[in-house]
Amino acid sequence: MIKKILVILLIALVLIQFFHPKKNAGTVAANQSIAAVYSVPENVKEILAVSCNDCHSNNTLYPWYAKIQPVDWWLNNHVTEGKSELNFDVFATYSLRRQYHKMQEIIEEVRENKMPLDNYTWIHKKAVLTSAEKEALVAWAGAIRTTMQQLYPADSLARKK
């Protein structure tokens, strides 16, 4: 009985190797990215590239183990969820309110060590943010919020309570 179950599981494992989700490798319209509307200093661009963009952009650099199921489905779920929360490649298409809110979320998530996710940094050691990188991201997001406060009416940035 156990042998039959193991054989069935092995066959299932082999079969699922033929079914992979679409890779997150899209085109980036320069006029839709965050850099189209806000200054992104070089140090912040590098931080975003190393620690954020795999899940928060239209282009993920997949590790070798992404070719193995069910790992690929699990990674795809993370990327899809990450992009639905924040996608730097389409940031300019967000409403002002959402842009403003996302900058606040970046500040909070980085300060509270919630981003990047632990299960990402376990394998991607270079993605672990140093104190200086955290400060840079928080300062950058805060500066964008300040710029938005100066440029736009308050009621366009926050919901009325």
PDB file of C-alpha atoms in Angstrom:
ATOM      1  CA  MET A   1       0.000   0.000   0.000  1.00  0.00           C
ATOM      2  CA  ILE A   2       2.753   2.454   0.977  1.00  0.00           C
ATOM      3  CA  LYS A   3       4.659   1.551  -2.163  1.00  0.00           C
ATOM      4  CA  LYS A   4       1.612   2.389  -4.349  1.00  0.00           C
ATOM      5  CA  ILE A   5       1.202   5.754  -2.624  1.00  0.00           C
ATOM      6  CA  LEU A   6       4.887   6.571  -3.132  1.00  0.00           C
ATOM      7  CA  VAL A   7       4.702   5.615  -6.815  1.00  0.00           C
ATOM      8  CA  ILE A   8       1.605   7.793  -7.303  1.00  0.00           C
ATOM      9  CA  LEU A   9       3.306  10.709  -5.536  1.00  0.00           C
ATOM     10  CA  LEU A  10       6.423  10.289  -7.669  1.00  0.00           C
ATOM     11  CA  ILE A  11       4.346  10.234 -10.872  1.00  0.00           C
ATOM     12  CA  ALA A  12       2.448  13.327  -9.720  1.00  0.00           C
ATOM     13  CA  LEU A  13       5.710  15.106  -8.920  1.00  0.00           C
ATOM     14  CA  VAL A  14       7.068  14.315 -12.382  1.00  0.00           C
ATOM     15  CA  LEU A  15       3.844  15.369 -14.116  1.00  0.00           C
ATOM     16  CA  ILE A  16       3.605  18.755 -12.393  1.00  0.00           C
ATOM     17  CA  GLN A  17       7.056  19.631 -13.758  1.00  0.00           C
ATOM     18  CA  PHE A  18       5.363  20.284 -17.116  1.00  0.00           C
ATOM     19  CA  PHE A  19       3.062  22.986 -15.768  1.00  0.00           C
ATOM     20  CA  HIS A  20       4.594  26.361 -14.974  1.00  0.00           C
ATOM     21  CA  PRO A  21       3.041  29.789 -14.516  1.00  0.00           C
ATOM     22  CA  LYS A  22       3.964  32.626 -16.838  1.00  0.00           C
ATOM     23  CA  LYS A  23       7.210  34.283 -15.807  1.00  0.00           C
ATOM     24  CA  ASN A  24       7.230  37.850 -14.552  1.00  0.00           C
ATOM     25  CA  ALA A  25       9.283  39.256 -17.398  1.00  0.00           C
ATOM     26  CA  GLY A  26       7.330  42.102 -18.909  1.00  0.00           C
ATOM     27  CA  THR A  27       8.197  45.298 -20.614  1.00  0.00           C
ATOM     28  CA  VAL A  28       8.594  48.470 -18.622  1.00  0.00           C
ATOM     29  CA  ALA A  29       7.071  51.640 -20.020  1.00  0.00           C
ATOM     30  CA  ALA A  30       9.433  54.387 -18.889  1.00  0.00           C
ATOM     31  CA  ASN A  31       6.554  56.835 -18.460  1.00  0.00           C
ATOM     32  CA  GLN A  32       4.812  54.498 -15.973  1.00  0.00           C
ATOM     33  CA  SER A  33       7.686  53.725 -13.609  1.00  0.00           C
ATOM     34  CA  ILE A  34       8.265  55.497 -10.333  1.00  0.00           C
ATOM     35  CA  ALA A  35      11.319  57.203 -11.860  1.00  0.00           C
ATOM     36  CA  ALA A  36       9.016  58.911 -14.369  1.00  0.00           C
ATOM     37  CA  VAL A  37       7.343  60.922 -11.616  1.00  0.00           C
ATOM     38  CA  TYR A  38       9.813  61.038  -8.714  1.00  0.00           C
ATOM     39  CA  SER A  39      13.552  61.242  -8.312  1.00  0.00           C
ATOM     40  CA  VAL A  40      15.139  57.910  -7.494  1.00  0.00           C
ATOM     41  CA  PRO A  41      18.758  58.400  -6.404  1.00  0.00           C
ATOM     42  CA  GLU A  42      21.319  55.840  -7.553  1.00  0.00           C
ATOM     43  CA  ASN A  43      21.751  54.355  -4.080  1.00  0.00           C
ATOM     44  CA  VAL A  44      17.982  53.834  -3.803  1.00  0.00           C
ATOM     45  CA  LYS A  45      17.830  52.339  -7.324  1.00  0.00           C
ATOM     46  CA  GLU A  46      20.440  49.808  -6.251  1.00  0.00           C
ATOM     47  CA  ILE A  47      18.593  48.977  -3.032  1.00  0.00           C
ATOM     48  CA  LEU A  48      15.347  48.513  -4.957  1.00  0.00           C
ATOM     49  CA  ALA A  49      17.092  46.326  -7.550  1.00  0.00           C
ATOM     50  CA  VAL A  50      18.681  44.037  -4.958  1.00  0.00           C
ATOM     51  CA  SER A  51      15.986  43.904  -2.277  1.00  0.00           C
ATOM     52  CA  CYS A  52      12.629  44.842  -3.791  1.00  0.00           C
ATOM     53  CA  ASN A  53      12.240  44.488  -7.538  1.00  0.00           C
ATOM     54  CA  ASP A  54      11.956  40.703  -7.757  1.00  0.00           C
ATOM     55  CA  CYS A  55       8.490  40.991  -6.200  1.00  0.00           C
ATOM     56  CA  HIS A  56       7.632  44.652  -6.802  1.00  0.00           C
ATOM     57  CA  SER A  57       8.369  45.165 -10.503  1.00  0.00           C
ATOM     58  CA  ASN A  58       7.540  43.650 -13.871  1.00  0.00           C
ATOM     59  CA  ASN A  59      10.839  41.774 -14.043  1.00  0.00           C
ATOM     60  CA  THR A  60      11.862  39.031 -11.658  1.00  0.00           C
ATOM     61  CA  LEU A  61      15.307  37.446 -11.681  1.00  0.00           C
ATOM     62  CA  TYR A  62      14.446  33.823 -11.073  1.00  0.00           C
ATOM     63  CA  PRO A  63      16.811  31.496  -9.217  1.00  0.00           C
ATOM     64  CA  TRP A  64      17.601  28.063 -10.616  1.00  0.00           C
ATOM     65  CA  TYR A  65      15.144  26.356  -8.279  1.00  0.00           C
ATOM     66  CA  ALA A  66      12.257  28.273  -9.844  1.00  0.00           C
ATOM     67  CA  LYS A  67      12.265  25.605 -12.550  1.00  0.00           C
ATOM     68  CA  ILE A  68      11.108  23.004 -10.044  1.00  0.00           C
ATOM     69  CA  GLN A  69       7.465  22.500  -9.134  1.00  0.00           C
ATOM     70  CA  PRO A  70       5.818  23.188  -6.745  1.00  0.00           C
ATOM     71  CA  VAL A  71       8.469  25.819  -5.868  1.00  0.00           C
ATOM     72  CA  ASP A  72       7.673  27.774  -9.038  1.00  0.00           C
ATOM     73  CA  TRP A  73       4.007  28.065  -8.075  1.00  0.00           C
ATOM     74  CA  TRP A  74       4.977  29.249  -4.603  1.00  0.00           C
ATOM     75  CA  LEU A  75       7.373  31.878  -6.019  1.00  0.00           C
ATOM     76  CA  ASN A  76       4.793  32.978  -8.564  1.00  0.00           C
ATOM     77  CA  ASN A  77       2.291  33.493  -5.774  1.00  0.00           C
ATOM     78  CA  HIS A  78       4.757  35.733  -3.917  1.00  0.00           C
ATOM     79  CA  VAL A  79       5.530  37.771  -7.022  1.00  0.00           C
ATOM     80  CA  THR A  80       1.859  38.157  -7.963  1.00  0.00           C
ATOM     81  CA  GLU A  81       0.951  39.202  -4.441  1.00  0.00           C
ATOM     82  CA  GLY A  82       3.908  41.595  -4.227  1.00  0.00           C
ATOM     83  CA  LYS A  83       3.051  43.264  -7.512  1.00  0.00           C
ATOM     84  CA  SER A  84      -0.586  43.661  -6.509  1.00  0.00           C
ATOM     85  CA  GLU A  85       0.539  45.520  -3.371  1.00  0.00           C
ATOM     86  CA  LEU A  86       3.210  47.682  -5.018  1.00  0.00           C
ATOM     87  CA  ASN A  87       4.693  47.674  -8.495  1.00  0.00           C
ATOM     88  CA  PHE A  88       7.435  50.238  -9.080  1.00  0.00           C
ATOM     89  CA  ASP A  89       7.158  49.735 -12.857  1.00  0.00           C
ATOM     90  CA  VAL A  90       3.570  51.049 -12.980  1.00  0.00           C
ATOM     91  CA  PHE A  91       3.738  53.403  -9.995  1.00  0.00           C
ATOM     92  CA  ALA A  92       2.988  56.485 -12.129  1.00  0.00           C
ATOM     93  CA  THR A  93      -0.382  54.977 -13.048  1.00  0.00           C
ATOM     94  CA  TYR A  94      -1.507  54.903  -9.402  1.00  0.00           C
ATOM     95  CA  SER A  95      -3.792  57.629  -8.099  1.00  0.00           C
ATOM     96  CA  LEU A  96      -2.103  60.335  -6.035  1.00  0.00           C
ATOM     97  CA  ARG A  97      -3.774  58.925  -2.938  1.00  0.00           C
ATOM     98  CA  ARG A  98      -2.388  55.466  -3.592  1.00  0.00           C
ATOM     99  CA  GLN A  99       1.103  56.780  -4.381  1.00  0.00           C
ATOM    100  CA  TYR A 100       1.119  58.769  -1.146  1.00  0.00           C
ATOM    101  CA  HIS A 101      -0.149  55.787   0.836  1.00  0.00           C
ATOM    102  CA  LYS A 102       2.390  53.403  -0.726  1.00  0.00           C
ATOM    103  CA  MET A 103       5.245  55.688   0.303  1.00  0.00           C
ATOM    104  CA  GLN A 104       3.944  55.583   3.876  1.00  0.00           C
ATOM    105  CA  GLU A 105       3.710  51.798   3.682  1.00  0.00           C
ATOM    106  CA  ILE A 106       7.320  51.602   2.485  1.00  0.00           C
ATOM    107  CA  ILE A 107       8.396  53.656   5.494  1.00  0.00           C
ATOM    108  CA  GLU A 108       6.424  51.465   7.903  1.00  0.00           C
ATOM    109  CA  GLU A 109       7.386  48.121   6.366  1.00  0.00           C
ATOM    110  CA  VAL A 110      11.086  48.979   6.283  1.00  0.00           C
ATOM    111  CA  ARG A 111      11.130  50.420   9.812  1.00  0.00           C
ATOM    112  CA  GLU A 112       9.287  47.366  11.175  1.00  0.00           C
ATOM    113  CA  ASN A 113      11.611  44.942   9.324  1.00  0.00           C
ATOM    114  CA  LYS A 114       8.677  43.460   7.422  1.00  0.00           C
ATOM    115  CA  MET A 115      10.269  44.004   4.023  1.00  0.00           C
ATOM    116  CA  PRO A 116      11.936  42.311   2.380  1.00  0.00           C
ATOM    117  CA  LEU A 117      10.215  39.184   3.590  1.00  0.00           C
ATOM    118  CA  ASP A 118      12.194  36.808   5.767  1.00  0.00           C
ATOM    119  CA  ASN A 119      11.543  33.884   3.438  1.00  0.00           C
ATOM    120  CA  TYR A 120      13.113  35.950   0.625  1.00  0.00           C
ATOM    121  CA  THR A 121      16.180  37.021   2.583  1.00  0.00           C
ATOM    122  CA  TRP A 122      16.884  33.473   3.820  1.00  0.00           C
ATOM    123  CA  ILE A 123      18.062  32.622   0.337  1.00  0.00           C
ATOM    124  CA  HIS A 124      18.859  36.105  -1.024  1.00  0.00           C
ATOM    125  CA  LYS A 125      21.355  37.218   1.612  1.00  0.00           C
ATOM    126  CA  LYS A 126      22.282  40.342  -0.380  1.00  0.00           C
ATOM    127  CA  ALA A 127      18.669  41.526  -0.051  1.00  0.00           C
ATOM    128  CA  VAL A 128      18.957  41.948   3.722  1.00  0.00           C
ATOM    129  CA  LEU A 129      18.820  45.690   4.347  1.00  0.00           C
ATOM    130  CA  THR A 130      21.566  47.320   6.371  1.00  0.00           C
ATOM    131  CA  SER A 131      20.719  50.150   8.757  1.00  0.00           C
ATOM    132  CA  ALA A 132      22.065  52.643   6.224  1.00  0.00           C
ATOM    133  CA  GLU A 133      19.942  51.150   3.431  1.00  0.00           C
ATOM    134  CA  LYS A 134      16.848  51.257   5.634  1.00  0.00           C
ATOM    135  CA  GLU A 135      17.541  54.895   6.452  1.00  0.00           C
ATOM    136  CA  ALA A 136      18.040  55.679   2.755  1.00  0.00           C
ATOM    137  CA  LEU A 137      14.730  54.050   1.772  1.00  0.00           C
ATOM    138  CA  VAL A 138      12.822  55.715   4.611  1.00  0.00           C
ATOM    139  CA  ALA A 139      14.343  59.124   3.812  1.00  0.00           C
ATOM    140  CA  TRP A 140      13.579  58.709   0.103  1.00  0.00           C
ATOM    141  CA  ALA A 141       9.955  57.678   0.668  1.00  0.00           C
ATOM    142  CA  GLY A 142       9.555  60.482   3.220  1.00  0.00           C
ATOM    143  CA  ALA A 143      10.963  63.020   0.752  1.00  0.00           C
ATOM    144  CA  ILE A 144       8.478  61.880  -1.890  1.00  0.00           C
ATOM    145  CA  ARG A 145       5.627  62.290   0.592  1.00  0.00           C
ATOM    146  CA  THR A 146       6.874  65.779   1.463  1.00  0.00           C
ATOM    147  CA  THR A 147       7.112  66.687  -2.221  1.00  0.00           C
ATOM    148  CA  MET A 148       3.578  65.438  -2.776  1.00  0.00           C
ATOM    149  CA  GLN A 149       2.312  67.481   0.186  1.00  0.00           C
ATOM    150  CA  GLN A 150       3.871  70.573  -1.370  1.00  0.00           C
ATOM    151  CA  LEU A 151       2.530  69.932  -4.857  1.00  0.00           C
ATOM    152  CA  TYR A 152      -0.974  68.640  -4.289  1.00  0.00           C
ATOM    153  CA  PRO A 153      -3.968  69.600  -2.152  1.00  0.00           C
ATOM    154  CA  ALA A 154      -4.277  67.577   1.058  1.00  0.00           C
ATOM    155  CA  ASP A 155      -7.656  66.120   0.056  1.00  0.00           C
ATOM    156  CA  SER A 156      -6.090  64.531  -3.031  1.00  0.00           C
ATOM    157  CA  LEU A 157      -3.564  62.638  -0.890  1.00  0.00           C
ATOM    158  CA  ALA A 158      -5.527  61.230   2.012  1.00  0.00           C
ATOM    159  CA  ARG A 159      -9.004  59.954   2.615  1.00  0.00           C
ATOM    160  CA  LYS A 160     -11.258  62.089   4.692  1.00  0.00           C
ATOM    161  CA  LYS A 161     -11.894  60.640   8.127  1.00  0.00           C
TER     162      LYS A 161
END
